[in-house]
Each structure stands twice: as C-alpha cells, then as structure tokens.
Amino acid sequence: MKIDKKHLLNYSIFLPYMILSIVGLIVVYSTTSATLIEYGRSPFRSVINQGIFWLVSLVAITFIYKLKLNFLKNSRVLTMVMLIEMVLLVIARFFTQQVNGAHGWIVLGPISFQPAEYLKIIMVWFLAFTFARRQKTIEAYDYQALTKRRWIPRQLSDLKDWRFYSLVMILLVAAQPDLGNATIIVLTAIIMFTVSGIGYRWFSGLLGTITLTSTLFLGMISVIGVKTVAKVPVFGYVAKRFSAFFNPFNDLTDSGHQLANSYYAMSNGGWFGLGLGNSIEKKGYLPEAQTDFVFSIVIEELGLIGASLILALVFFLILRILLVGIKSQNAFNSMMALGVGSMMLMQVFVNIGGISGLIPSTGVTFPFLSQGGNSVLVLSVAIGFVLNIDANEKREQIYQEAEEEYHHRMSEELMSQSKVVEFKEM
C-alpha cells in the first residue's frame, strides 16, 4: 500500500500560511505605494518584487514537500550547506558595503540576499540533526550528553562539537552587527536545547539566567551611558537603539525618531484604524515603515482589532507547527518542527517587543507582513519542512495502524481455525 503525500497535506498550516502571505502582499503595497509615487516610480514595484519571491517560495515548498526526509538527515548535505553559509557570512561581513549602519547584504546585480536570514533555518536543521542523534545518551546523562566538550576546541576532534559551530556562526551574525537575527538564533537554540530531552529544570535555569543577564546588561548601559557604548566601533549604530529604548522622546530627530513615530502610529489607529492605505505615519514620518515597523502601520490602518486578528492567525499557525513537533514520534522530526515554531515565535516576540518599546529595537522583520523577499523565502522553506514532516508522520502512523490491523485479523483467523479443528476432533 502506497499513500501519496498530496492527500496528507496539513491544511491547518498551509491555509494560514497562504492567507498571511496574501495579506502581506496587501500590506507591502499599502506601506510602499505612496513613497514610490512620490519618487516617480510605479506604485506596484515593491509588491511585484515581493510577489516574485512568494511565487519562488511556493515552488520551494512544493519541492521540499516531495523530498524524502532522509535527505535532511544526510550529514554530508548538512555539512556542505553549513560551510557555504559560513563563507557567505564572512563575505557579508568583510566584503560588502554598509547599509543603514550594518553589513550583511550580498548584492549580485538585481538580486540581493542576506545570509543571516538563512542561518535561522540552517541552525534549526543543524541542532535538530545533532540532538536527534544523541537521544540515547541524553536519556542516560541528561544535559551532560550535550556539554561534554569545551566551548573552545583544544584539539581537532573538538571541532565536531555543536556548540563550536553554533558559536562561530552566531558571532559572525552579531559582528555585522545584526543583533536582531543573532538574538532570534540564540533564543531558538536555547529552546531547542531545552526540548532535546534534558531535564525540564534546565529550562527554568536558562530562562532565569537570560532574564538576569539582560537586566544587568541594560542596567550597565544605563549607568555608563549610551554615549560611552557608542564609542565602540562595532556598536556605534546599535547604541542608538538603546538610546531610543530608554527614552525615544529625548532625541526625536535622530535615535528616538523611529520608535516615537511608531507610538504615534499605534495611537492613531485606535480600535478600528484609519482604514487600509490611510496611514499618516508611513508618508515620510516613520522611516522604513514597510520593514521592521510594519506592524505599527497595520495597527494604524486596521486598528487594534484588525491587527489582533492578524496576530491571532500568526499565533494559530505557530501553535499548529508546534503541535506537529509535539505529536511526532521521530526525534529529528519533532525537534525540527519545534525549532521552526520557536524560530517564528521568537521573530514575532523580537519584532513586537521592538516596536512597542518592551525591548530595544533590532530591525527584525515581522513574519509575512514586512517587505523582504529573503524573509518570505526562509519562512516558506521552514513551512515546507514542517508540511513534509507532518505528512511523513501521518503516513507512518497509517502504515503502523494498517500493520496492526493486519496482525489482529491474522490472529483472529488463526483462533477461529483452531476452534474449528478442536470442534472436529470432538
């Protein structure tokens, strides 16, 4: 019995993804058309570019959905992908021009891409692969199975340590500096570490450590002053983010301009919004409104109620992805899905936290709604992985149930035959 994957598609994940992607195209048009017209360009330019990336993403989802999962579990394929990613991160950091105070974009003619975006899904893949292979050891030795080597390798064999690879790639992202994506990768890695099979008490310890460290770090910056931090060459641009976090209204013409106007946009929206396309702040007041501060414009145009419905759909999608991971019987499948769900959740948290002033703004895009073809492609690839995993888990379950049913029928037939024999002998 062979079951075609197309009959096992998880529509509770695929349909929200489609809806959010279409809503994202509408939002991209709404946030970019006025500025494009002002500069004498076609109002459809940005949405067409976004749409092209989305169509490519649909092709990528179809391709990934048809792949056999053994491809993802091939260590040679994963090693090659990671080496290519490391090379691209080095090129992005040291051989590209700055954009808005940071490196990170590799431009090849009309095409540009950001390696740090792709590292998010690669890291999820790498950690899922690594932790899944150590399940028996984790059961026996708890967290020590994942921390038996040192952070800094002292011999060649130590280069196989998952922490060494993770640390190198995260540092390359942070050095661009791209603290937003670095934060998402670190938080996602911590969540995957805690769901790898180690004792639950370690999650509480890690969460407490992160909270305490973040509080002390922000307190230290507050005491020594943002201007002192700005003198460090790498963190000059990042220092402005902290300055805006502490009080955006102290410098409305520079560091606090974006966050303050984000507040104005959300205040303008009220409960029901000004109407789609009627945002005031996107018309030159809120810089780069179509990227990391896009949700402020969504609130301004659709109101708190409309924005909450979109946010609810995003959380529904994330929960359905996490549910795939929880139900999966295979360790790799489980951690891959949980990693993807955690990655999306952390991206929403960092973006909403930044535009609302709960955490320093980091320039992270909002999933599906922000302009950015790389972000759409990475999210779509992640969705493709989860859909593939879910279909394979369903197929394995069907095969298992069919096999159990077959054995049950065979045992019943044997029992009935034995009763017939006993009756004839009587």
Coordinates of C-alpha atoms in Angstrom, one line a residue:
M1 CA 0.0 0.0 0.0
K2 CA 1.4 3.3 -1.1
I3 CA 0.0 6.6 0.1
D4 CA 0.5 9.8 -2.0
K5 CA 1.7 12.8 0.1
K6 CA -0.7 15.1 -1.7
H7 CA -3.5 13.5 0.3
L8 CA -1.8 14.2 3.6
L9 CA -1.2 18.0 3.3
N10 CA -1.9 19.8 6.6
Y11 CA -4.3 22.5 5.6
S12 CA -4.4 23.9 9.1
I13 CA -0.8 25.0 8.4
F14 CA -0.9 25.6 4.7
L15 CA -4.1 27.8 4.6
P16 CA -3.0 30.2 7.3
Y17 CA 0.4 30.5 5.5
M18 CA -1.4 31.4 2.3
I19 CA -3.7 33.9 3.9
L20 CA -0.8 35.6 5.7
S21 CA 1.2 35.7 2.5
I22 CA -1.6 37.4 0.6
V23 CA -2.2 39.8 3.5
G24 CA 1.5 40.5 3.4
L25 CA 1.3 41.5 -0.2
I26 CA -1.5 43.9 0.5
V27 CA 0.4 45.4 3.4
V28 CA 3.6 45.8 1.4
Y29 CA 1.6 47.7 -1.3
S30 CA -0.1 49.8 1.3
T31 CA 3.2 50.8 3.0
T32 CA 5.3 51.4 -0.1
S33 CA 3.0 52.8 -2.8
A34 CA 2.8 56.4 -1.5
T35 CA 6.6 56.7 -1.3
L36 CA 7.1 55.1 -4.7
I37 CA 4.7 57.5 -6.3
E38 CA 6.4 60.4 -4.6
Y39 CA 9.7 59.4 -6.2
G40 CA 8.0 59.0 -9.6
R41 CA 8.1 55.2 -9.7
S42 CA 5.4 52.6 -10.2
P43 CA 3.4 52.0 -7.0
F44 CA 3.4 48.3 -7.7
R45 CA 7.2 48.0 -7.8
S46 CA 7.7 46.7 -4.3
V47 CA 4.7 44.4 -4.2
I48 CA 5.7 42.9 -7.6
N49 CA 9.2 42.1 -6.2
Q50 CA 7.6 40.6 -3.1
G51 CA 5.2 38.6 -5.2
I52 CA 8.0 37.1 -7.3
F53 CA 9.8 35.9 -4.2
W54 CA 6.5 34.5 -2.9
L55 CA 6.0 32.5 -6.2
V56 CA 9.5 31.2 -5.9
S57 CA 8.7 30.3 -2.3
L58 CA 5.7 28.3 -3.4
V59 CA 7.9 26.4 -5.8
A60 CA 10.4 25.8 -3.0
I61 CA 7.6 24.5 -0.7
T62 CA 6.4 22.1 -3.4
F63 CA 10.0 20.8 -4.0
I64 CA 10.7 20.4 -0.2
Y65 CA 7.3 18.7 0.4
K66 CA 8.2 16.0 -2.2
L67 CA 11.7 15.4 -0.8
K68 CA 12.4 12.3 1.3
L69 CA 13.3 13.2 4.9
N70 CA 16.5 11.1 4.7
F71 CA 17.9 14.0 2.6
L72 CA 17.6 16.3 5.6
K73 CA 19.3 13.6 7.8
N74 CA 22.3 13.3 5.5
S75 CA 25.4 14.6 7.3
R76 CA 27.3 15.4 4.1
V77 CA 24.5 17.6 2.8
L78 CA 24.2 19.5 6.1
T79 CA 27.9 20.0 6.3
M80 CA 28.1 21.4 2.8
V81 CA 25.2 23.8 3.5
M82 CA 26.8 25.0 6.7
L83 CA 30.2 25.6 5.1
I84 CA 28.6 27.6 2.3
E85 CA 26.7 29.6 4.9
M86 CA 29.8 30.4 6.8
V87 CA 31.6 31.6 3.7
L88 CA 28.6 33.8 2.8
L89 CA 28.5 35.2 6.3
V90 CA 32.2 36.1 6.1
I91 CA 31.7 37.7 2.7
A92 CA 28.7 39.6 4.0
R93 CA 30.6 41.0 7.0
F94 CA 34.0 41.8 5.5
F95 CA 33.5 42.3 1.7
T96 CA 30.2 44.3 1.4
Q97 CA 29.2 47.9 1.9
Q98 CA 27.3 49.1 4.9
V99 CA 23.5 49.6 4.7
N100 CA 21.9 51.6 7.5
G101 CA 25.0 51.2 9.7
A102 CA 25.4 47.5 9.2
H103 CA 26.9 44.9 6.8
G104 CA 25.0 41.8 5.8
W105 CA 23.7 42.2 2.3
I106 CA 25.3 40.5 -0.7
V107 CA 24.3 42.1 -3.9
L108 CA 24.6 40.3 -7.3
G109 CA 23.2 42.5 -9.9
P110 CA 19.5 42.9 -9.4
I111 CA 19.5 40.2 -6.8
S112 CA 20.4 40.8 -3.1
F113 CA 20.3 38.3 -0.2
Q114 CA 21.0 38.3 3.5
P115 CA 22.9 35.2 4.7
A116 CA 21.9 35.9 8.3
E117 CA 18.2 35.2 7.4
Y118 CA 19.0 31.8 6.0
L119 CA 21.1 30.9 9.0
K120 CA 18.0 30.8 11.2
I121 CA 16.5 27.8 9.4
I122 CA 20.0 26.2 8.9
M123 CA 20.6 26.4 12.6
V124 CA 17.3 24.7 13.4
W125 CA 18.2 22.0 10.9
F126 CA 21.7 21.6 12.4
L127 CA 20.5 21.4 16.0
A128 CA 17.7 19.0 15.2
F129 CA 20.1 16.7 13.4
T130 CA 22.7 16.9 16.2
F131 CA 20.3 16.4 19.2
A132 CA 18.3 13.6 17.5
R133 CA 21.5 11.5 17.1
R134 CA 22.2 11.8 20.9
Q135 CA 18.8 10.8 22.3
K136 CA 20.0 7.6 24.0
T137 CA 23.0 9.4 25.5
I138 CA 20.7 12.3 26.7
E139 CA 18.4 9.8 28.3
A140 CA 21.3 8.4 30.3
Y141 CA 23.4 11.5 31.0
D142 CA 20.8 14.4 30.8
Y143 CA 22.4 17.7 29.7
Q144 CA 25.9 16.4 30.1
A145 CA 25.4 14.5 26.9
L146 CA 25.3 17.8 25.1
T147 CA 28.0 19.6 27.0
K148 CA 30.8 17.1 27.4
R149 CA 33.3 19.2 25.4
R150 CA 34.7 22.6 26.0
W151 CA 33.4 25.7 24.2
I152 CA 36.9 26.5 22.8
P153 CA 38.3 23.5 21.0
R154 CA 41.7 22.3 22.1
Q155 CA 42.1 19.5 19.6
L156 CA 40.8 18.8 16.1
S157 CA 38.2 16.3 17.3
D158 CA 36.6 19.1 19.4
L159 CA 35.6 20.9 16.1
K160 CA 32.8 18.4 15.9
D161 CA 31.1 20.0 18.9
W162 CA 27.8 21.5 18.0
R163 CA 28.5 24.5 20.3
F164 CA 31.6 25.4 18.4
Y165 CA 29.7 25.7 15.1
S166 CA 26.8 27.5 16.7
L167 CA 29.0 30.0 18.4
V168 CA 31.1 30.8 15.3
M169 CA 28.0 31.4 13.1
I170 CA 26.2 33.5 15.8
L171 CA 29.3 35.6 16.3
L172 CA 29.6 36.2 12.5
V173 CA 26.0 37.5 12.5
A174 CA 26.4 39.6 15.6
A175 CA 29.6 41.2 14.2
Q176 CA 27.8 42.6 11.2
P177 CA 26.2 43.9 13.5
D178 CA 22.8 42.2 13.2
L179 CA 21.8 41.7 16.8
G180 CA 18.2 41.1 15.8
N181 CA 18.8 37.9 13.9
A182 CA 21.5 36.9 16.4
T183 CA 19.0 37.2 19.2
I184 CA 16.4 35.1 17.4
I185 CA 19.0 32.4 16.6
V186 CA 20.3 32.3 20.3
L187 CA 16.7 32.2 21.7
T188 CA 15.7 29.5 19.2
A189 CA 18.8 27.4 20.0
I190 CA 18.1 27.7 23.8
I191 CA 14.5 26.5 23.2
M192 CA 15.8 23.6 21.1
F193 CA 18.3 22.7 23.8
T194 CA 15.6 22.5 26.4
V195 CA 13.3 20.3 24.3
S196 CA 16.2 18.0 23.3
G197 CA 15.3 15.6 26.1
I198 CA 17.2 17.1 29.0
G199 CA 15.6 17.7 32.4
Y200 CA 12.9 20.4 32.5
R201 CA 14.6 22.1 35.4
W202 CA 17.3 23.3 33.0
F203 CA 14.8 25.4 31.1
S204 CA 13.9 27.3 34.2
G205 CA 17.6 27.9 34.9
L206 CA 18.4 29.1 31.4
L207 CA 15.3 31.4 31.4
G208 CA 16.4 32.9 34.7
T209 CA 20.0 33.3 33.5
I210 CA 18.9 35.1 30.4
T211 CA 16.5 37.4 32.3
L212 CA 19.1 38.3 34.9
T213 CA 21.8 38.8 32.3
S214 CA 19.6 41.0 30.1
T215 CA 18.6 43.1 33.1
L216 CA 22.2 43.6 34.3
F217 CA 23.3 44.4 30.7
L218 CA 20.6 47.1 30.3
G219 CA 21.3 48.4 33.7
M220 CA 25.0 48.7 33.0
I221 CA 24.4 50.6 29.8
S222 CA 22.0 52.9 31.7
V223 CA 24.7 53.6 34.3
I224 CA 27.8 54.1 32.0
G225 CA 25.7 55.9 29.4
V226 CA 24.8 55.2 25.8
K227 CA 27.4 57.7 24.5
T228 CA 30.2 55.6 26.0
V229 CA 28.9 52.5 24.3
A230 CA 28.7 54.4 21.0
K231 CA 32.5 54.9 21.1
V232 CA 33.0 51.1 20.4
P233 CA 33.4 51.0 16.6
V234 CA 31.2 47.9 16.1
F235 CA 28.3 49.1 18.3
G236 CA 28.1 52.7 17.3
Y237 CA 24.9 52.2 15.3
V238 CA 23.5 49.7 17.9
A239 CA 23.9 52.3 20.7
K240 CA 21.2 54.4 19.0
R241 CA 18.8 51.6 19.5
F242 CA 19.5 51.5 23.3
S243 CA 19.2 55.3 23.4
A244 CA 15.7 55.1 21.9
F245 CA 14.8 52.2 24.2
F246 CA 15.5 54.2 27.3
N247 CA 13.6 57.3 26.1
P248 CA 12.8 57.9 22.4
F249 CA 11.4 61.4 23.1
N250 CA 14.8 62.7 24.3
D251 CA 16.1 62.7 20.7
L252 CA 13.1 62.9 18.3
T253 CA 15.3 64.0 15.3
D254 CA 17.7 61.1 15.5
S255 CA 17.8 57.9 17.7
G256 CA 14.3 58.2 19.0
H257 CA 12.6 59.3 15.8
Q258 CA 11.5 55.9 14.6
L259 CA 10.2 54.5 17.9
A260 CA 8.4 57.7 18.8
N261 CA 6.6 57.7 15.4
S262 CA 5.8 54.1 16.0
Y263 CA 4.0 55.1 19.1
Y264 CA 2.1 57.8 17.2
A265 CA 1.1 55.3 14.5
M266 CA -0.4 52.9 17.1
S267 CA -2.1 55.8 18.9
N268 CA -3.7 57.0 15.6
G269 CA -5.1 53.6 14.9
G270 CA -7.3 53.3 17.9
W271 CA -9.7 50.3 18.0
F272 CA -10.8 50.3 14.3
G273 CA -8.0 52.1 12.5
L274 CA -7.9 54.9 9.9
G275 CA -8.6 52.5 7.0
L276 CA -6.4 50.4 4.7
G277 CA -4.0 52.8 2.9
N278 CA -4.8 55.8 5.1
S279 CA -1.8 55.7 7.4
I280 CA -0.3 59.1 8.2
E281 CA 3.0 57.9 9.6
K282 CA 4.1 56.0 6.5
K283 CA 4.2 59.2 4.5
G284 CA 7.7 60.1 5.5
Y285 CA 7.2 60.3 9.3
L286 CA 8.1 56.7 10.1
P287 CA 11.3 55.7 8.2
E288 CA 11.4 52.2 6.7
A289 CA 7.7 51.6 7.7
Q290 CA 7.5 48.6 5.3
T291 CA 10.1 46.6 7.2
D292 CA 10.6 46.2 10.9
F293 CA 8.0 48.8 11.9
V294 CA 5.3 47.5 9.5
F295 CA 3.0 46.2 12.3
S296 CA 2.8 49.8 13.7
I297 CA 1.3 50.8 10.3
V298 CA -1.0 47.8 10.4
I299 CA -2.3 49.0 13.8
E300 CA -2.7 52.5 12.4
E301 CA -4.7 51.4 9.4
L302 CA -6.6 48.4 10.7
G303 CA -6.8 49.3 14.3
L304 CA -6.2 47.2 17.4
I305 CA -8.9 44.8 16.5
G306 CA -7.7 44.2 12.9
A307 CA -4.1 43.9 14.0
S308 CA -5.1 41.5 16.8
L309 CA -6.9 39.2 14.2
I310 CA -3.7 39.1 12.1
L311 CA -1.6 38.4 15.2
A312 CA -4.0 35.7 16.3
L313 CA -3.7 34.0 12.9
V314 CA 0.1 34.1 13.2
F315 CA -0.1 32.5 16.6
F316 CA -2.5 29.9 15.3
L317 CA 0.0 29.0 12.6
I318 CA 2.8 28.8 15.1
L319 CA 0.8 26.6 17.5
R320 CA -0.1 24.2 14.7
I321 CA 3.6 23.9 13.8
L322 CA 4.5 23.3 17.5
L323 CA 1.7 20.6 17.6
V324 CA 3.3 18.8 14.8
G325 CA 6.5 18.7 16.8
I326 CA 4.8 17.5 19.9
K327 CA 3.0 14.7 18.2
S328 CA 5.9 13.5 16.1
Q329 CA 7.3 10.0 17.1
N330 CA 10.7 10.6 15.4
A331 CA 13.2 12.7 17.4
F332 CA 14.5 14.6 14.4
N333 CA 11.0 15.4 13.1
S334 CA 9.9 16.5 16.5
M335 CA 12.8 18.9 17.1
M336 CA 12.8 20.2 13.5
A337 CA 9.1 21.2 13.8
L338 CA 9.6 22.6 17.4
G339 CA 12.6 24.5 16.1
V340 CA 10.7 26.1 13.2
G341 CA 7.8 27.1 15.5
S342 CA 10.2 28.5 18.1
M343 CA 12.0 30.5 15.4
M344 CA 8.8 32.1 14.2
L345 CA 7.6 32.8 17.7
M346 CA 10.9 34.5 18.6
Q347 CA 10.8 36.6 15.5
V348 CA 7.3 37.8 16.4
F349 CA 8.4 38.5 20.0
V350 CA 11.5 40.4 19.0
N351 CA 9.6 42.5 16.4
I352 CA 6.6 43.3 18.6
G353 CA 8.9 44.0 21.5
G354 CA 10.9 46.4 19.5
I355 CA 8.0 48.5 18.0
S356 CA 6.3 48.7 21.4
G357 CA 9.5 49.6 23.4
L358 CA 9.5 46.5 25.6
I359 CA 12.9 45.6 24.3
P360 CA 15.5 47.6 22.2
S361 CA 14.6 47.7 18.5
T362 CA 16.7 45.3 16.5
G363 CA 15.5 45.8 12.9
V364 CA 13.8 42.3 12.7
T365 CA 11.0 42.0 10.2
F366 CA 7.5 40.8 11.1
P367 CA 6.8 37.4 9.6
F368 CA 5.0 37.5 6.2
L369 CA 3.9 41.2 6.5
S370 CA 7.2 43.0 6.2
Q371 CA 8.8 43.8 2.9
G372 CA 11.7 41.4 2.3
G373 CA 11.9 38.6 -0.2
N374 CA 14.6 36.8 1.8
S375 CA 12.4 36.7 4.9
V376 CA 9.4 35.3 2.9
L377 CA 11.6 32.6 1.3
V378 CA 13.1 31.5 4.6
L379 CA 9.7 31.3 6.3
S380 CA 8.3 29.4 3.3
V381 CA 11.2 26.9 3.3
A382 CA 10.5 26.4 7.0
I383 CA 6.8 25.8 6.4
G384 CA 7.8 23.3 3.6
F385 CA 9.9 21.3 6.1
V386 CA 7.1 21.1 8.6
L387 CA 4.5 20.1 6.0
N388 CA 6.8 17.3 4.8
I389 CA 7.4 16.2 8.4
D390 CA 3.7 16.2 9.2
A391 CA 2.9 14.2 6.0
N392 CA 5.6 11.6 6.8
E393 CA 4.4 11.2 10.4
K394 CA 0.8 10.7 9.2
R395 CA 1.9 8.1 6.6
E396 CA 4.0 6.2 9.1
Q397 CA 1.0 6.2 11.5
I398 CA -1.3 4.9 8.8
Y399 CA 1.2 2.1 7.9
Q400 CA 1.6 1.2 11.6
E401 CA -2.2 1.1 12.1
A402 CA -2.6 -1.0 8.9
E403 CA 0.0 -3.4 10.1
E404 CA -1.6 -3.7 13.5
E405 CA -4.9 -4.3 11.9
Y406 CA -3.4 -7.0 9.6
H407 CA -1.8 -8.8 12.6
H408 CA -5.1 -8.5 14.5
R409 CA -7.1 -10.1 11.7
M410 CA -4.5 -12.8 11.2
S411 CA -4.6 -13.7 14.9
E412 CA -8.4 -13.8 14.8
E413 CA -8.4 -16.1 11.8
L414 CA -5.9 -18.4 13.5
M415 CA -8.0 -18.5 16.6
S416 CA -11.2 -19.3 14.6
Q417 CA -9.3 -22.0 12.6
S418 CA -8.0 -23.6 15.8
K419 CA -11.6 -23.6 17.2
V420 CA -12.8 -25.4 14.1
V421 CA -10.1 -28.0 14.4
E422 CA -11.0 -28.6 18.1
F423 CA -14.7 -28.9 17.2
K424 CA -14.0 -31.5 14.5
E425 CA -11.7 -33.5 16.9
M426 CA -14.6 -33.6 19.4

